[in-house]
CSV table of C-alpha atoms in Angstrom, one decimal:
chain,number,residue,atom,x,y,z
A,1,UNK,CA,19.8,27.2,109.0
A,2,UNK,CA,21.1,25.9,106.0
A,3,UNK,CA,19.9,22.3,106.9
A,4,UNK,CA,16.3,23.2,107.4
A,5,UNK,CA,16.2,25.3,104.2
A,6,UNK,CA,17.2,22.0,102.6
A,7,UNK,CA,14.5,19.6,104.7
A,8,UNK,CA,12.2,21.9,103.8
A,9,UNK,CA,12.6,22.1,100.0
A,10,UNK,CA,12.7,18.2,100.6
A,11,UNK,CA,9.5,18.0,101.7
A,12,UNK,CA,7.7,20.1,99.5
A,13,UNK,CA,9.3,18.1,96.2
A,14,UNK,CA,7.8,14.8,98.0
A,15,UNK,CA,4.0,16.8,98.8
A,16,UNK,CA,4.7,17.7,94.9
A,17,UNK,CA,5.2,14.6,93.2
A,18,UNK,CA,2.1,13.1,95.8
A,19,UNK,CA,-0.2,15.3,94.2
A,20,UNK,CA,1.1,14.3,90.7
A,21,UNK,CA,0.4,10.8,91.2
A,22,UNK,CA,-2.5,11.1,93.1
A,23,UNK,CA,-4.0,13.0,90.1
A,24,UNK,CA,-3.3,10.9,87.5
A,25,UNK,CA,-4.4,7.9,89.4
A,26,UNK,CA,-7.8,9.7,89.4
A,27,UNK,CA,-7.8,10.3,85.9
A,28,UNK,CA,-7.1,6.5,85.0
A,29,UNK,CA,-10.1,5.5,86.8
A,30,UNK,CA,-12.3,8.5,85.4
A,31,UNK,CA,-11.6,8.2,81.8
A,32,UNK,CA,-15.3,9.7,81.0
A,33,UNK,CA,-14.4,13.2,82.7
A,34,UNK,CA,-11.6,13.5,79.9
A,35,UNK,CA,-13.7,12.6,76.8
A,36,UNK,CA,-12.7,8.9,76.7
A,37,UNK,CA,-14.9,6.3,75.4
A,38,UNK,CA,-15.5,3.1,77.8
A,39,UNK,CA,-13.8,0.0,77.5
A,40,UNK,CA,-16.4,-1.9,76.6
A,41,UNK,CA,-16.7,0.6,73.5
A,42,UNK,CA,-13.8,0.2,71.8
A,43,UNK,CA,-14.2,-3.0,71.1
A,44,UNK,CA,-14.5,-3.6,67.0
A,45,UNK,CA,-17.7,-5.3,67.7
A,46,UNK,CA,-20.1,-2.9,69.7
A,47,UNK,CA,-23.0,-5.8,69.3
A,48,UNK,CA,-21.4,-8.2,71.3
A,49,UNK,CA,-21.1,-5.5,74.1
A,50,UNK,CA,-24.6,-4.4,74.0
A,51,UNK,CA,-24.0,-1.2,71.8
A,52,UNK,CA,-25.9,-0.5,69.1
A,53,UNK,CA,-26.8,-2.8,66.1
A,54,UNK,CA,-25.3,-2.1,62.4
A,55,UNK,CA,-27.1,-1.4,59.6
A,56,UNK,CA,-26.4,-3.5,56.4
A,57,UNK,CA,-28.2,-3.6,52.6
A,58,UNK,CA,-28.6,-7.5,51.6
A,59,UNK,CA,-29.4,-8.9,48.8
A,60,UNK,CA,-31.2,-12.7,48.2
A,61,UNK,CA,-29.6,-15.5,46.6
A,62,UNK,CA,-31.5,-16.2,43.3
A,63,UNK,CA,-31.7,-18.6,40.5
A,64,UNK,CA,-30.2,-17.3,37.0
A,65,UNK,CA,-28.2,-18.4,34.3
A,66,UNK,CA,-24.3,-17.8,33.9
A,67,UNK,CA,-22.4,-17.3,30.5
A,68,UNK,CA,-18.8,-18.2,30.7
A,69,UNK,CA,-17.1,-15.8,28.3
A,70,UNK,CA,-13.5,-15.6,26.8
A,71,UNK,CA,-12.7,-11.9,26.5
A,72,UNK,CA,-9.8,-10.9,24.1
A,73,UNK,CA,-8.6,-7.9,22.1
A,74,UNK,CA,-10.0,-7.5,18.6
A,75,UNK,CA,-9.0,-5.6,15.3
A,76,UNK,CA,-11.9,-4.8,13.0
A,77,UNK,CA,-10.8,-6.3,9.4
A,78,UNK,CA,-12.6,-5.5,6.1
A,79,UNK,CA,-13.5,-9.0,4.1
A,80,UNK,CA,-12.5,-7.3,1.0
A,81,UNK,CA,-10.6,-4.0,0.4
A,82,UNK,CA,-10.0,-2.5,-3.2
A,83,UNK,CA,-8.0,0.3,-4.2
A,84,UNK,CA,-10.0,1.8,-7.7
A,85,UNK,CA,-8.0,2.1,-10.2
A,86,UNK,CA,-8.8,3.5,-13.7
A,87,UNK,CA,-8.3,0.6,-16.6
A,88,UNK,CA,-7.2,3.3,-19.4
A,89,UNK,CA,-5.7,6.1,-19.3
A,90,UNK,CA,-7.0,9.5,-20.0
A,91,UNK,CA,-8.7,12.7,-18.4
A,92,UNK,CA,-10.7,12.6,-15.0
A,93,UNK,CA,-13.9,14.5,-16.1
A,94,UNK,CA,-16.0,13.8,-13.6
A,95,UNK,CA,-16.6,12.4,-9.8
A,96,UNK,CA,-19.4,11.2,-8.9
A,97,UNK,CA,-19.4,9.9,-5.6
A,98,UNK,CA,-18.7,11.7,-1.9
A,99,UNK,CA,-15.8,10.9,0.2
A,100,UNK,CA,-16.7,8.2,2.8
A,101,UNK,CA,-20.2,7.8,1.2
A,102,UNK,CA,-21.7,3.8,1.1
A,103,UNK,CA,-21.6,2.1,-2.4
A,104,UNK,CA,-22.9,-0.4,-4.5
A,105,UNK,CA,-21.0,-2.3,-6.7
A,106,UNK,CA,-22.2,-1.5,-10.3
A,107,UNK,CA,-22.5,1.9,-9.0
A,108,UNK,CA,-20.9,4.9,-11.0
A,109,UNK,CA,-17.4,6.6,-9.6
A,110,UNK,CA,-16.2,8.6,-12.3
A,111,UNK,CA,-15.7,8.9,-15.9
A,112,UNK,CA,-12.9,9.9,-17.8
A,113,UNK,CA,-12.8,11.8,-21.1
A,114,UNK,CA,-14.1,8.8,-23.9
A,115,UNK,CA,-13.8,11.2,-27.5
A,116,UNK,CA,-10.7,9.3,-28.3
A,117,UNK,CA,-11.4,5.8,-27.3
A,118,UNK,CA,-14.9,7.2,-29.0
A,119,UNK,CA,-13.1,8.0,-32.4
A,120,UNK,CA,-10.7,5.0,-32.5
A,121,UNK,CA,-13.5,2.8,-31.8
A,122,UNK,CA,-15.4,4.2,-35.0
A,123,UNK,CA,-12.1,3.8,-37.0
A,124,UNK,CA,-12.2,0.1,-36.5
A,125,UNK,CA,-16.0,-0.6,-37.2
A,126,UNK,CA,-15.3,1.7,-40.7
A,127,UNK,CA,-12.4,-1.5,-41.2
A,128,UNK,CA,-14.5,-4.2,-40.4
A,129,UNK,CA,-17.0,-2.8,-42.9
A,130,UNK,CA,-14.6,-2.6,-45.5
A,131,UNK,CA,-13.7,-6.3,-44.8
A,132,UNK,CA,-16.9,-7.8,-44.2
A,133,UNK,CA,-17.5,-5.9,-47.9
A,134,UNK,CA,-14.7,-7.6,-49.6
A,135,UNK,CA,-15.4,-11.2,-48.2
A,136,UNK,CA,-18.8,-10.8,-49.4
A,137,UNK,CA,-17.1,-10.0,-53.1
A,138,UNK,CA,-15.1,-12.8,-52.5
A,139,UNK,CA,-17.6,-15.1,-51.4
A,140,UNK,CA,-19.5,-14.0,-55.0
A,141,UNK,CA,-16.4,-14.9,-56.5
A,142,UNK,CA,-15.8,-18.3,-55.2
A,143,UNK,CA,-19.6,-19.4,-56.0
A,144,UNK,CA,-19.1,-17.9,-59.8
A,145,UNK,CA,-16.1,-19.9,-60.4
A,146,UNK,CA,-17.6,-23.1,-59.1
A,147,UNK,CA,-20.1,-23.2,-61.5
A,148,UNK,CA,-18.0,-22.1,-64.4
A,149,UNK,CA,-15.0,-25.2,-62.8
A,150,UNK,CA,-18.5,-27.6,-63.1
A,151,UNK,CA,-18.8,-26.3,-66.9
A,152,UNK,CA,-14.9,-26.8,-67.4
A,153,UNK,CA,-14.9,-23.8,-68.9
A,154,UNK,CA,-12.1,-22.3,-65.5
A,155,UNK,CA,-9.0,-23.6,-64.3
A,156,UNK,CA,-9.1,-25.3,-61.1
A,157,UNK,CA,-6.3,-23.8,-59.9
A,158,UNK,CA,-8.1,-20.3,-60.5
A,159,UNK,CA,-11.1,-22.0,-58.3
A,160,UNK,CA,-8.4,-22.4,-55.1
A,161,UNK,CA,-7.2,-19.5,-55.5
A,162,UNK,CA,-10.5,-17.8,-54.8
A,163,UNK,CA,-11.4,-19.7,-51.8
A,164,UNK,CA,-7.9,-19.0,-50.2
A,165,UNK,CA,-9.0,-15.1,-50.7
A,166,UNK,CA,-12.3,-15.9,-48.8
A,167,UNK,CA,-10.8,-17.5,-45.9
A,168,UNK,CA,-8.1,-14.2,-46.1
A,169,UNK,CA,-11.1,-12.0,-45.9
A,170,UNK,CA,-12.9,-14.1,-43.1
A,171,UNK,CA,-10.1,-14.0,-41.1
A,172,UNK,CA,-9.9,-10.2,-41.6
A,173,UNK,CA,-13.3,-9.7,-40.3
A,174,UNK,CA,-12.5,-11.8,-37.2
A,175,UNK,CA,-10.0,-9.6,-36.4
A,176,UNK,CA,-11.6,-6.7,-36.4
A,177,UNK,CA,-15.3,-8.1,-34.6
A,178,UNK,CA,-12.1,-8.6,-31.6
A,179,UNK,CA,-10.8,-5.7,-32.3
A,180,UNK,CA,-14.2,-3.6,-32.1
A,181,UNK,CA,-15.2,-5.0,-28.9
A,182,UNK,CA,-11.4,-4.3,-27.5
A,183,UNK,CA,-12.7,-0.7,-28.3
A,184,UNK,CA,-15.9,-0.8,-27.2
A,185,UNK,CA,-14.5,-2.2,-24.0
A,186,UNK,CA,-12.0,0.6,-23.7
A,187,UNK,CA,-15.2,3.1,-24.3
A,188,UNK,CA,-16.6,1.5,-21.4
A,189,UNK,CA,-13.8,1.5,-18.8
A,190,UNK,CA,-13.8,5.5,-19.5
A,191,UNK,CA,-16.9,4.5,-16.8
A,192,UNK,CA,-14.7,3.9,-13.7
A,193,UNK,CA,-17.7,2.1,-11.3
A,194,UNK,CA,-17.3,0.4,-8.1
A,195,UNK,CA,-16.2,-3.5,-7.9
A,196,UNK,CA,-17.9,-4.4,-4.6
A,197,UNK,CA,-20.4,-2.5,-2.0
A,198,UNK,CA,-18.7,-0.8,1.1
A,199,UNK,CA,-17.8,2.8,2.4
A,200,UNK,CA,-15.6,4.8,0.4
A,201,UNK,CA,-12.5,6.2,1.4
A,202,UNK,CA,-11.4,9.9,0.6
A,203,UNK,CA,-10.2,10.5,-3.3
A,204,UNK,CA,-7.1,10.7,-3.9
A,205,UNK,CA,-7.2,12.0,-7.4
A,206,UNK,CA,-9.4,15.6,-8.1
A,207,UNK,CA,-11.1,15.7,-11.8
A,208,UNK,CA,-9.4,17.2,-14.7
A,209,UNK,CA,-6.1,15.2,-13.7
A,210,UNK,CA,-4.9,12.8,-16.3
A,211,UNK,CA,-5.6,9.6,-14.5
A,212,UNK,CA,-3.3,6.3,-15.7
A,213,UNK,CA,-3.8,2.7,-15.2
A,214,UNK,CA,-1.0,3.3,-11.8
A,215,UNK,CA,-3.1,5.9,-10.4
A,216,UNK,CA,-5.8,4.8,-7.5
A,217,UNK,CA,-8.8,6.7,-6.9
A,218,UNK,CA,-9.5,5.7,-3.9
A,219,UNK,CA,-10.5,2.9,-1.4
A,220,UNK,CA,-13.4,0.6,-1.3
A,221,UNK,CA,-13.6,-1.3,2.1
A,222,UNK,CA,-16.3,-3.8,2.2
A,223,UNK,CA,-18.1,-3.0,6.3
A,224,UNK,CA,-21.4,-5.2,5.9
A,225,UNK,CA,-20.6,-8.1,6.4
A,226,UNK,CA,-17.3,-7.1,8.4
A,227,UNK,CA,-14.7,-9.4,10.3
A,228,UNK,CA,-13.0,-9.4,13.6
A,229,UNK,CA,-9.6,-10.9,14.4
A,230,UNK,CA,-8.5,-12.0,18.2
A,231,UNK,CA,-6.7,-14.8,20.2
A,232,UNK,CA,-7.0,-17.3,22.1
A,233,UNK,CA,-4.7,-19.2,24.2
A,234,UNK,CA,-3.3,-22.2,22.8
A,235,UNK,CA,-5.0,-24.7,25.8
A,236,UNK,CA,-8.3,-23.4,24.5
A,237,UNK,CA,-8.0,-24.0,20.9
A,238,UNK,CA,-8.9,-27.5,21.0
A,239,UNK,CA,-12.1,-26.6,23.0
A,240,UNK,CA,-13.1,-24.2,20.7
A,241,UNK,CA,-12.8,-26.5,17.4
A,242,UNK,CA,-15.1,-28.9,19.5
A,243,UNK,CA,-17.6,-26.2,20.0
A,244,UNK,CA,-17.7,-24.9,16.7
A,245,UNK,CA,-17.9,-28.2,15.1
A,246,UNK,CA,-21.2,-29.5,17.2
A,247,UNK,CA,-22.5,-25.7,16.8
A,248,UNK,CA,-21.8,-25.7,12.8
A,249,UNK,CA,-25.3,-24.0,12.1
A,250,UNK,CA,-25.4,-21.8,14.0
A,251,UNK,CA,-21.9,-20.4,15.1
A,252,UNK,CA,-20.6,-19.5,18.8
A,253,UNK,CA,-21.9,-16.3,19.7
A,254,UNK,CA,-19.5,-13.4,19.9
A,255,UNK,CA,-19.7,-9.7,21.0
A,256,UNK,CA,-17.9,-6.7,20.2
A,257,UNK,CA,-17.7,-4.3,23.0
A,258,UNK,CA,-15.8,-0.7,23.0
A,259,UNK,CA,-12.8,-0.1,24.4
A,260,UNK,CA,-14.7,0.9,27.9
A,261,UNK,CA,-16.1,-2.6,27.6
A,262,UNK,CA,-19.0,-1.3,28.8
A,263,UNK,CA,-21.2,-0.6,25.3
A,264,UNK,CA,-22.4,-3.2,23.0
A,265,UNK,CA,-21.1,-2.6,19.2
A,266,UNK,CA,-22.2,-5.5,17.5
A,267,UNK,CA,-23.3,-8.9,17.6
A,268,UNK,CA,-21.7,-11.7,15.6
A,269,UNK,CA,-20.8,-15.3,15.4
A,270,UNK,CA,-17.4,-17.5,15.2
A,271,UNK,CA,-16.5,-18.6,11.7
A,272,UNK,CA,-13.0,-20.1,11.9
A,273,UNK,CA,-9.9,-21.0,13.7
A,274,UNK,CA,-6.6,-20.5,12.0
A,275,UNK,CA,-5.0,-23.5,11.2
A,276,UNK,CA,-1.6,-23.1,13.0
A,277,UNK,CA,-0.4,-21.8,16.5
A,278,UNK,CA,1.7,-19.0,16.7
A,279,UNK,CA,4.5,-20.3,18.7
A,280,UNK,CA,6.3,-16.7,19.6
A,281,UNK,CA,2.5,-15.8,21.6
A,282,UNK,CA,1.5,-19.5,22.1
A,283,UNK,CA,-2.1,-18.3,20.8
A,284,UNK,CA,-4.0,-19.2,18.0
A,285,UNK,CA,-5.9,-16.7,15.8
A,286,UNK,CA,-10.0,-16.6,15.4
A,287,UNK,CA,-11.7,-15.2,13.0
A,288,UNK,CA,-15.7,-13.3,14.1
A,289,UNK,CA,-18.5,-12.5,11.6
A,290,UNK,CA,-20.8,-9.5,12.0
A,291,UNK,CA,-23.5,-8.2,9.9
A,292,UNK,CA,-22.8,-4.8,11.3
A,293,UNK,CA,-26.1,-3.5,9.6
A,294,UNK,CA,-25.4,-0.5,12.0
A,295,UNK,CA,-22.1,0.5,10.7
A,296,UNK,CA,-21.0,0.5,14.1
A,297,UNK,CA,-17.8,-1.3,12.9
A,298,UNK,CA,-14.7,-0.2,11.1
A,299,UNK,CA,-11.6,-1.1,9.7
A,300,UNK,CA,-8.7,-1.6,11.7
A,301,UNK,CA,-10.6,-0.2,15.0
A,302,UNK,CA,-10.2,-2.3,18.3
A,303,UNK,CA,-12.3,-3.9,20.0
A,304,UNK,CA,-13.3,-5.9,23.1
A,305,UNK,CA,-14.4,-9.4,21.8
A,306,UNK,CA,-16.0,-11.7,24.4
A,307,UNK,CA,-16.7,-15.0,22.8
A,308,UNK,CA,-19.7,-17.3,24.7
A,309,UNK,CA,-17.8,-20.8,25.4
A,310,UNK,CA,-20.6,-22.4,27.7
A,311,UNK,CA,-23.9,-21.5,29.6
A,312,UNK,CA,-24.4,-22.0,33.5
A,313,UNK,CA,-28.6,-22.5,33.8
A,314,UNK,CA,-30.1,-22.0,37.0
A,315,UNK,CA,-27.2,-21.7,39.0
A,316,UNK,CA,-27.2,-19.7,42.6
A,317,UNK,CA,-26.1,-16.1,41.7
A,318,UNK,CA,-25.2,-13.0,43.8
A,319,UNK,CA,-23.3,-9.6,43.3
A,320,UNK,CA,-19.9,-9.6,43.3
A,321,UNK,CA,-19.7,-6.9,46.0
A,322,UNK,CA,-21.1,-9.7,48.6
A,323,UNK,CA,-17.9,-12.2,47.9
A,324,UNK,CA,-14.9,-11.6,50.4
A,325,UNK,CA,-11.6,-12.8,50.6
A,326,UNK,CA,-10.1,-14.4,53.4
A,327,UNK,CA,-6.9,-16.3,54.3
A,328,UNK,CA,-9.5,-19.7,54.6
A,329,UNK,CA,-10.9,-18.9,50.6
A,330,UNK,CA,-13.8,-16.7,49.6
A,331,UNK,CA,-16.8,-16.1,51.7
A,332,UNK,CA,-19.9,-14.0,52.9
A,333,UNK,CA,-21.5,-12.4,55.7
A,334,UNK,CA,-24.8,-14.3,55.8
A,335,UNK,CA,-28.1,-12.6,57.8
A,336,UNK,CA,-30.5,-15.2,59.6
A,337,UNK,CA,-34.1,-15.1,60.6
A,338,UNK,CA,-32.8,-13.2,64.1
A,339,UNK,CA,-30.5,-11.1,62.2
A,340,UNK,CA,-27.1,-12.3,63.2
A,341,UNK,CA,-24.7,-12.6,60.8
A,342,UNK,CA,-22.8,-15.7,60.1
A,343,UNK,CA,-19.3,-16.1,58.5
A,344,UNK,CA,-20.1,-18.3,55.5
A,345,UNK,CA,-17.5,-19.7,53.3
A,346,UNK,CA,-18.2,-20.3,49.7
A,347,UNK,CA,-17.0,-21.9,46.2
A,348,UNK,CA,-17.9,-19.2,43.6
A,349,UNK,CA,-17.6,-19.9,39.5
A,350,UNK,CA,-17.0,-17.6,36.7
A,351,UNK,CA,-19.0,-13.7,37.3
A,352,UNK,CA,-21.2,-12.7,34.3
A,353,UNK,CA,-21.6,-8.7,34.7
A,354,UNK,CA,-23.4,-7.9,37.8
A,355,UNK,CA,-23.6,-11.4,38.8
A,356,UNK,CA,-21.3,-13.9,40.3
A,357,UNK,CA,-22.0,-17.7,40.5
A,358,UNK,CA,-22.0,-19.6,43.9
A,359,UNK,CA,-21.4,-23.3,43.0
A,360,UNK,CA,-21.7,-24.1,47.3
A,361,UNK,CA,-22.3,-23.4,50.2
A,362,UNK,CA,-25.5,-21.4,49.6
A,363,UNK,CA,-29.1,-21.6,49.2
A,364,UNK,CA,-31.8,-19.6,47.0
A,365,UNK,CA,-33.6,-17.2,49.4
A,366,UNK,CA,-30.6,-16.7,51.6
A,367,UNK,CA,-29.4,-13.1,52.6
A,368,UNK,CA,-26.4,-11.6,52.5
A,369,UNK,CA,-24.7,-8.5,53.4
A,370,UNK,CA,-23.6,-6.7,50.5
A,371,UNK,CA,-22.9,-3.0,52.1
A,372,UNK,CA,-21.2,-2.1,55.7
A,373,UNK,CA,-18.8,-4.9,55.7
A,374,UNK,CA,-15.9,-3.5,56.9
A,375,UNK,CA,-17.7,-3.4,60.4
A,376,UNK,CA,-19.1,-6.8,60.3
A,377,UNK,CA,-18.0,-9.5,62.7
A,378,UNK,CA,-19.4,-13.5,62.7
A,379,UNK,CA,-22.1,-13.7,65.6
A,380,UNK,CA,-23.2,-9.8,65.2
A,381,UNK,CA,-26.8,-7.9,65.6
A,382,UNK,CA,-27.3,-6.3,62.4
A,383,UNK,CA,-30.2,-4.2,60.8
A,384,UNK,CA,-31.3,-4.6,57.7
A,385,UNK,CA,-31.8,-1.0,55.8
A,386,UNK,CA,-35.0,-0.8,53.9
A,387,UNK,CA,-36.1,-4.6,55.0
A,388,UNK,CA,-37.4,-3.5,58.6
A,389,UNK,CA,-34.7,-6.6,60.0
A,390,UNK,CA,-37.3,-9.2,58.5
A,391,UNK,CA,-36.2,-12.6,57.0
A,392,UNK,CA,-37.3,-11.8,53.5
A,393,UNK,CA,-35.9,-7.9,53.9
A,394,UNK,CA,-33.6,-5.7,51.5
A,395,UNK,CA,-33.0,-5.9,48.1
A,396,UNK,CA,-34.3,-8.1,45.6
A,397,UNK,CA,-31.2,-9.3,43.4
A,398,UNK,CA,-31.7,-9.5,39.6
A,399,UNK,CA,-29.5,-11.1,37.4
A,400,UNK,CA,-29.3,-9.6,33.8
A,401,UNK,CA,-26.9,-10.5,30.7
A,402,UNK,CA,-27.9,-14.1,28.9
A,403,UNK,CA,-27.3,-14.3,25.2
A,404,UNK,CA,-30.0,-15.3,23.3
A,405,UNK,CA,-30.4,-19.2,22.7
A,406,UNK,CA,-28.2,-20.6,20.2
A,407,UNK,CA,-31.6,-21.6,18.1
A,408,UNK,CA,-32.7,-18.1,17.3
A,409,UNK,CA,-28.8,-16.8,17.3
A,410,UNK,CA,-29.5,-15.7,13.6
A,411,UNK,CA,-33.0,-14.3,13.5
A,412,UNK,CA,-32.3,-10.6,15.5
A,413,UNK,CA,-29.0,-8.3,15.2
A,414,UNK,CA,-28.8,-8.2,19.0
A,415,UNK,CA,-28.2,-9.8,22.2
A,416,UNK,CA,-31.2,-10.3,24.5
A,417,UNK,CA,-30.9,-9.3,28.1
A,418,UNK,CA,-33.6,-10.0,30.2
A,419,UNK,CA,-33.9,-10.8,34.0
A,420,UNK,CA,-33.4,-14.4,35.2
């Protein structure tokens, strides 16, 4: 009894593990009753398999012109920068300008109290008076005793004697003609005015405070024109000298960007090189003009500086989205007339903006795949979005950014953009 209990538990354990092998054999071979995609399907490339095509957005290689730009860090520096000072001392009685205002130079700042530079001015002039009186005596004098000397009737020694006093007495009233315009001049620094045009800083002295010759107002920095300092490598410095030298007239063009490099500030020119390298950086320092008639510029502000060190004309130029990178060097996905895509390598040259240059490898007119490309695969059926898969579909490519030419550099305060 016992046996059969254990042939029978026997056979059912070998019925059981039958059926488990006999179902999952059928589930292998029925994949789509479970949810499971074909073979064929899972293939990266569903084109190649007869799936359906992918759609792509191209764009068409076109003609345009490349600037090669050396971007840097900048500081904004002032040309000129002067603290006012007062040249006498005395009482602030009035202000007359507005903290950060724009000023002229000549233009009135304050004035200090002038009654006493006034009344010691007025003691001086009642001096030379005096003087000017008592040469004219003496002159009268000295002409008198010449004629009486020509009679004999004077001593000559009385004669000399004179003419000595005369000279005493011109002397006298040369000293004080200085020393009345020393006073007039110290009436007339009681008018503290501005030295040079630029914004004005905030005051640093309120009226009605005695103001000294060590006091400073406040600060004058000259903005228009204004200066940018940045670096360049040391390799590049004798590049640049070239350039500058054969461009004398009319500069190498420079930009100043904000620190989102993404906003125009200004628009200058190059006007020197420093004359030494710094050998801790191993960079050389360059110094930018701006007219910055805008005001867009101040002292000691960064900014982005991209100087223009050579043109690119009619070059092949494409997005920089299109360009891929691949163990065999950059390349694209290229669309022909039937829509198949081709693995193209390419040699691409220095991007300007929205544009990249293609040096080789590609031709104007050409499409290339500039969306969907993580699906793409050489010898694939694509679609082309919004092009209706003809030839000449998708987007038309245009190429902005070019400096204005170097001729007419001087006559506008901006850059021209306009579309190759």
């Amino acid at each position: 009894m016992q046996l059969q209990k254990k042939i029978l538990i026997g056979l059912a354990g070998v019925l059981l593990f039958a059926g488990i092998g006999k179902g999952w054999s059928e589930l292998r071979s029925n994949p789509a009753d479970k949810g499971a995609a074909p073979a064929e399907a899972t293939d990266k490339n569903p084109a190649k398999k007869g799936g359906k095509p992918l759609f792509v957005s191209v764009e068409q290689v076109k003609p345009g012109t490349i600037h090669v730009y050396h971007q840097a860090l900048g500081n904004v520096t002032s040309f000129a920068t002067v603290a006012v000072k007062s040249r006498v001392n005395g009482q602030l009685t009035a202000i007359h300008f507005r903290e950060g205002q724009l000023v002229k130079a000549g233009d009135l700042l304050a004035r200090i109290d002038a009654k006493p530079f006034e009344a010691q001015l007025a003691q001086i002039q009642g001096q030379q008076v005096k003087d000017k009186a008592l040469l004219s005596n003496a002159v009268a004098d000295l002409d008198r005793y010449q004629t009486l000397l020509k009679q004999d009737s004077i001593a000559g020694q009385q004669v000399d004697a004179q003419a000595s006093l005369v000279q005493q007495y011109k002397g006298a009233v040369l000293s004080d003609t200085g020393a009345v315009e020393s006073a007039q001049l110290q009436v007339a620094y009681t008018k503290i005015v501005s030295p040079i045009s630029g914004r004005i800083g905030l005051r640093q002295i309120d009226g009605g405070n005695n103001i000294t010759t060590a006091d400073t107002l406040a600060v004058i920095n000259q903005i228009s024109p204004i200066a940018v300092t940045f670096t360049l490598p040391e390799n590049m410095a004798q590049e640049v000298s070239r350039l500058l030298d054969q461009r004398a007239h009319h500069g190498l063009p420079v930009l100043a960007l904000d620190k989102g490099n993404t906003q125009v500030l200004a628009q200058g020119k190059l006007l020197t090189l420093d004359n030494q390298i710094d050998p801790a950086t191993g960079t050389i320092k360059l110094k930018a003009e701006f007219a910055n008639d805008n005001n867009a510029l101040f002292p000691n502000q960064f900014v982005n500086v991209r100087l223009l060190l050579n043109t690119l004309p009619q070059v092949n130029v494409l997005p920089p989205v299109a360009i891929q990178h691949g163990s065999q060097g950059d390349f694209v996905y290229k669309v022909d007339a039937q829509n198949t895509l081709h693995v193209q390598l390419v040699k691409v040259g220095p991007s300007d903006g929205d544009a990249v240059a293609v040096l080789n490898g590609l031709n104007v007119g050409d499409r290339v795949v500039v969306s969907g490309l993580d699906k793409l695969r050489d010898g694939a059926k694509v679609v082309v979005a919004g092009g209706k898969g003809k030839p000449g579909g998708g987007n038309e490519f245009k190429h902005s950014g070019e400096f204005k030419r170097p001729g007419a550099f001087q006559q506008s305060g901006e850059f021209k953009r306009h579309q190759s």
